[in-house]
Tab-separated table of C-alpha atoms in Angstrom:
chain	number	residue	atom	x	y	z
A	5	UNK	CA	0.000	0.000	0.000
A	6	UNK	CA	1.029	3.582	-0.456
A	7	UNK	CA	-0.040	6.673	1.443
A	8	UNK	CA	-0.208	10.375	0.635
A	9	UNK	CA	-0.322	12.923	3.469
A	10	UNK	CA	-0.892	16.632	2.921
A	11	UNK	CA	-0.511	18.932	5.914
A	12	UNK	CA	0.685	22.379	6.885
A	13	UNK	CA	3.867	23.414	8.633
A	14	UNK	CA	3.919	25.020	12.043
A	15	UNK	CA	5.650	28.137	13.286
A	16	UNK	CA	7.527	26.054	15.825
A	17	UNK	CA	10.650	24.458	14.391
A	18	UNK	CA	13.711	22.595	15.528
A	19	UNK	CA	17.168	23.523	14.343
A	20	UNK	CA	18.360	20.045	15.297
A	21	UNK	CA	16.652	18.380	12.348
A	22	UNK	CA	17.095	19.110	8.708
A	23	UNK	CA	14.404	17.102	6.898
A	24	UNK	CA	11.057	18.887	6.733
A	25	UNK	CA	9.221	16.055	8.483
A	26	UNK	CA	11.493	16.428	11.511
A	27	UNK	CA	12.006	20.194	11.259
A	28	UNK	CA	8.472	21.272	12.187
A	29	UNK	CA	7.233	20.965	15.773
A	30	UNK	CA	4.281	22.265	17.772
A	31	UNK	CA	0.940	21.604	16.070
A	32	UNK	CA	2.772	19.606	13.380
A	33	UNK	CA	3.750	16.832	15.822
A	34	UNK	CA	0.447	14.893	15.409
A	35	UNK	CA	1.148	14.782	11.648
A	36	UNK	CA	4.656	13.464	12.330
A	37	UNK	CA	3.233	10.831	14.706
A	38	UNK	CA	0.638	9.740	12.154
A	39	UNK	CA	3.303	9.565	9.436
A	40	UNK	CA	5.508	7.399	11.638
A	41	UNK	CA	2.613	5.072	12.434
A	42	UNK	CA	1.514	4.870	8.791
A	43	UNK	CA	4.978	3.848	7.609
A	44	UNK	CA	4.404	0.533	9.421
A	45	UNK	CA	1.636	-0.244	6.899
A	46	UNK	CA	2.443	1.718	3.743
A	47	UNK	CA	5.057	3.537	1.728
A	48	UNK	CA	4.273	7.053	2.899
A	49	UNK	CA	4.861	10.381	1.165
A	50	UNK	CA	4.219	13.440	3.294
A	51	UNK	CA	3.859	16.868	1.713
A	52	UNK	CA	3.961	20.014	3.811
A	53	UNK	CA	2.516	23.363	2.755
A	54	UNK	CA	4.722	26.095	4.200
A	55	UNK	CA	4.479	29.858	4.367
A	56	UNK	CA	8.031	30.446	3.154
A	57	UNK	CA	9.295	27.368	1.285
A	58	UNK	CA	6.304	26.402	-0.842
A	59	UNK	CA	5.307	22.747	-0.874
A	60	UNK	CA	7.934	20.543	0.737
A	61	UNK	CA	8.250	16.782	0.586
A	62	UNK	CA	8.858	15.359	4.060
A	63	UNK	CA	12.394	14.367	3.094
A	64	UNK	CA	13.352	17.779	1.679
A	65	UNK	CA	16.162	19.532	3.518
A	66	UNK	CA	14.533	22.768	4.688
A	67	UNK	CA	17.696	24.892	4.763
A	68	UNK	CA	18.464	23.907	1.142
A	69	UNK	CA	15.012	24.884	-0.106
A	70	UNK	CA	14.638	28.360	-1.608
A	71	UNK	CA	11.874	30.665	-0.477
A	72	UNK	CA	8.683	30.339	-2.521
A	73	UNK	CA	5.311	32.039	-2.619
A	74	UNK	CA	2.622	30.560	-0.332
A	75	UNK	CA	-0.134	30.933	-2.948
A	76	UNK	CA	2.007	29.015	-5.413
A	77	UNK	CA	2.405	26.284	-2.778
A	78	UNK	CA	-1.379	25.890	-2.633
A	79	UNK	CA	-1.584	25.451	-6.409
A	80	UNK	CA	1.294	22.974	-6.423
A	81	UNK	CA	-0.295	21.088	-3.500
A	82	UNK	CA	-3.595	20.799	-5.365
A	83	UNK	CA	-1.919	19.507	-8.522
A	84	UNK	CA	0.312	17.104	-6.599
A	85	UNK	CA	-2.670	15.682	-4.721
A	86	UNK	CA	-4.850	15.207	-7.800
A	87	UNK	CA	-1.969	13.629	-9.745
A	88	UNK	CA	-1.344	11.068	-6.987
A	89	UNK	CA	-4.925	10.063	-6.173
A	90	UNK	CA	-5.541	7.340	-8.749
A	91	UNK	CA	-2.530	5.334	-7.504
A	92	UNK	CA	-2.879	6.055	-3.782
A	93	UNK	CA	-4.361	3.608	-1.274
A	94	UNK	CA	-4.355	5.941	1.747
A	95	UNK	CA	-5.043	9.679	1.628
A	96	UNK	CA	-4.684	12.044	4.582
A	97	UNK	CA	-5.467	15.768	4.351
A	98	UNK	CA	-4.935	17.728	7.589
A	99	UNK	CA	-5.126	21.487	7.094
A	100	UNK	CA	-6.570	24.685	8.439
A	101	UNK	CA	-9.943	25.790	7.087
A	102	UNK	CA	-8.539	28.407	4.700
A	103	UNK	CA	-6.100	25.967	3.134
A	104	UNK	CA	-8.744	23.230	2.979
A	105	UNK	CA	-11.089	25.567	1.105
A	106	UNK	CA	-8.422	26.549	-1.432
A	107	UNK	CA	-6.857	23.135	-2.024
A	108	UNK	CA	-9.768	20.757	-1.398
A	109	UNK	CA	-13.199	22.429	-1.470
A	110	UNK	CA	-12.462	24.538	-4.570
A	111	UNK	CA	-11.361	21.380	-6.415
A	112	UNK	CA	-13.773	18.886	-4.875
A	113	UNK	CA	-15.234	17.363	-8.041
A	114	UNK	CA	-11.754	16.825	-9.538
A	115	UNK	CA	-10.583	15.225	-6.295
A	116	UNK	CA	-13.561	12.867	-6.043
A	117	UNK	CA	-13.241	11.927	-9.721
A	118	UNK	CA	-9.518	11.160	-9.330
A	119	UNK	CA	-9.875	9.171	-6.092
A	120	UNK	CA	-8.942	5.496	-6.110
A	121	UNK	CA	-12.196	3.605	-5.354
A	122	UNK	CA	-10.372	1.212	-3.023
A	123	UNK	CA	-8.667	3.959	-0.999
A	124	UNK	CA	-8.967	4.861	2.674
A	125	UNK	CA	-9.260	8.565	3.504
A	126	UNK	CA	-8.874	10.857	6.490
A	127	UNK	CA	-9.854	14.512	6.190
A	128	UNK	CA	-9.204	16.930	9.035
A	129	UNK	CA	-10.159	20.586	8.997
A	130	UNK	CA	-12.617	23.017	10.541
A	131	UNK	CA	-16.291	22.028	10.565
A	132	UNK	CA	-17.351	24.832	8.216
A	133	UNK	CA	-14.646	23.958	5.674
A	134	UNK	CA	-15.520	20.254	5.754
A	135	UNK	CA	-19.191	21.152	5.283
A	136	UNK	CA	-18.334	22.977	2.046
A	137	UNK	CA	-17.666	19.576	0.465
A	138	UNK	CA	-20.267	16.941	-0.298
A	139	UNK	CA	-18.504	14.312	1.774
A	140	UNK	CA	-21.153	11.744	0.825
A	141	UNK	CA	-19.868	11.720	-2.778
A	142	UNK	CA	-16.394	10.779	-1.565
A	143	UNK	CA	-17.753	8.364	1.040
A	144	UNK	CA	-19.739	6.579	-1.677
A	145	UNK	CA	-16.697	6.300	-3.956
A	146	UNK	CA	-13.894	5.191	-1.613
A	147	UNK	CA	-13.542	2.244	0.755
A	148	UNK	CA	-13.591	4.285	3.970
A	149	UNK	CA	-13.698	7.954	4.946
A	150	UNK	CA	-12.713	9.246	8.381
A	151	UNK	CA	-13.171	12.914	9.250
A	152	UNK	CA	-11.950	15.082	12.087
A	153	UNK	CA	-13.574	18.413	12.776
A	154	UNK	CA	-10.579	20.405	13.869
A	155	UNK	CA	-10.822	22.140	17.218
A	156	UNK	CA	-8.031	24.561	18.040
A	157	UNK	CA	-4.614	23.963	16.521
A	158	UNK	CA	-4.446	20.165	16.603
A	159	UNK	CA	-4.788	18.816	13.043
A	160	UNK	CA	-6.084	15.421	14.268
A	161	UNK	CA	-7.057	13.930	17.605
A	162	UNK	CA	-5.951	10.589	19.037
A	163	UNK	CA	-9.359	8.909	18.654
A	164	UNK	CA	-9.620	9.735	14.939
A	165	UNK	CA	-6.000	8.745	14.368
A	166	UNK	CA	-6.508	5.407	16.150
A	167	UNK	CA	-9.735	4.595	14.270
A	168	UNK	CA	-8.100	5.509	10.957
A	169	UNK	CA	-5.070	3.309	11.644
A	170	UNK	CA	-7.308	0.413	12.742
A	171	UNK	CA	-9.073	0.636	9.376
A	172	UNK	CA	-5.719	0.539	7.584
A	173	UNK	CA	-4.470	-2.372	9.658
A	174	UNK	CA	-7.644	-4.348	8.910
A	175	UNK	CA	-7.342	-3.565	5.200
A	176	UNK	CA	-3.693	-4.607	5.110
A	177	UNK	CA	-4.617	-8.025	6.530
A	178	UNK	CA	-7.200	-8.731	3.828
A	179	UNK	CA	-6.033	-10.771	0.850
A	180	UNK	CA	-5.455	-8.702	-2.306
């Protein structure tokens, strides 16, 4: 199985780590934890939308990445997501409401059309942003859809993360 995670950076960083996945701290830590747990079940690519470096792959070295426009990062994130969907078994989108609206809600029909019918999804954002999408259309197309209505700065809570990973573990034990 392969997984695609799209999340946002945090303002809290660590100078001790160079790869983007380890560079961001604070409200990014639940994304890092989920990525680490997912790698036990799938080849995982994490993409991080940043304010200053555009869209980073989790393995990109932050200090070697030139500064890029944030709006351009949103466009690149949308295109990267849509281009990966047909071949992706696990999709995780954990963003703030504004980013969710721009990347996901504004492109909802393209995203649903591109989704792999056998994929497992987790969407996390503010309630209002999630409600801008007809989640039933995605739910009807994919294997499983988990959602987290973001409260505060945490992109995903432990209960949603655990339920999502249980779904993946059960799917990985089924014969192909």
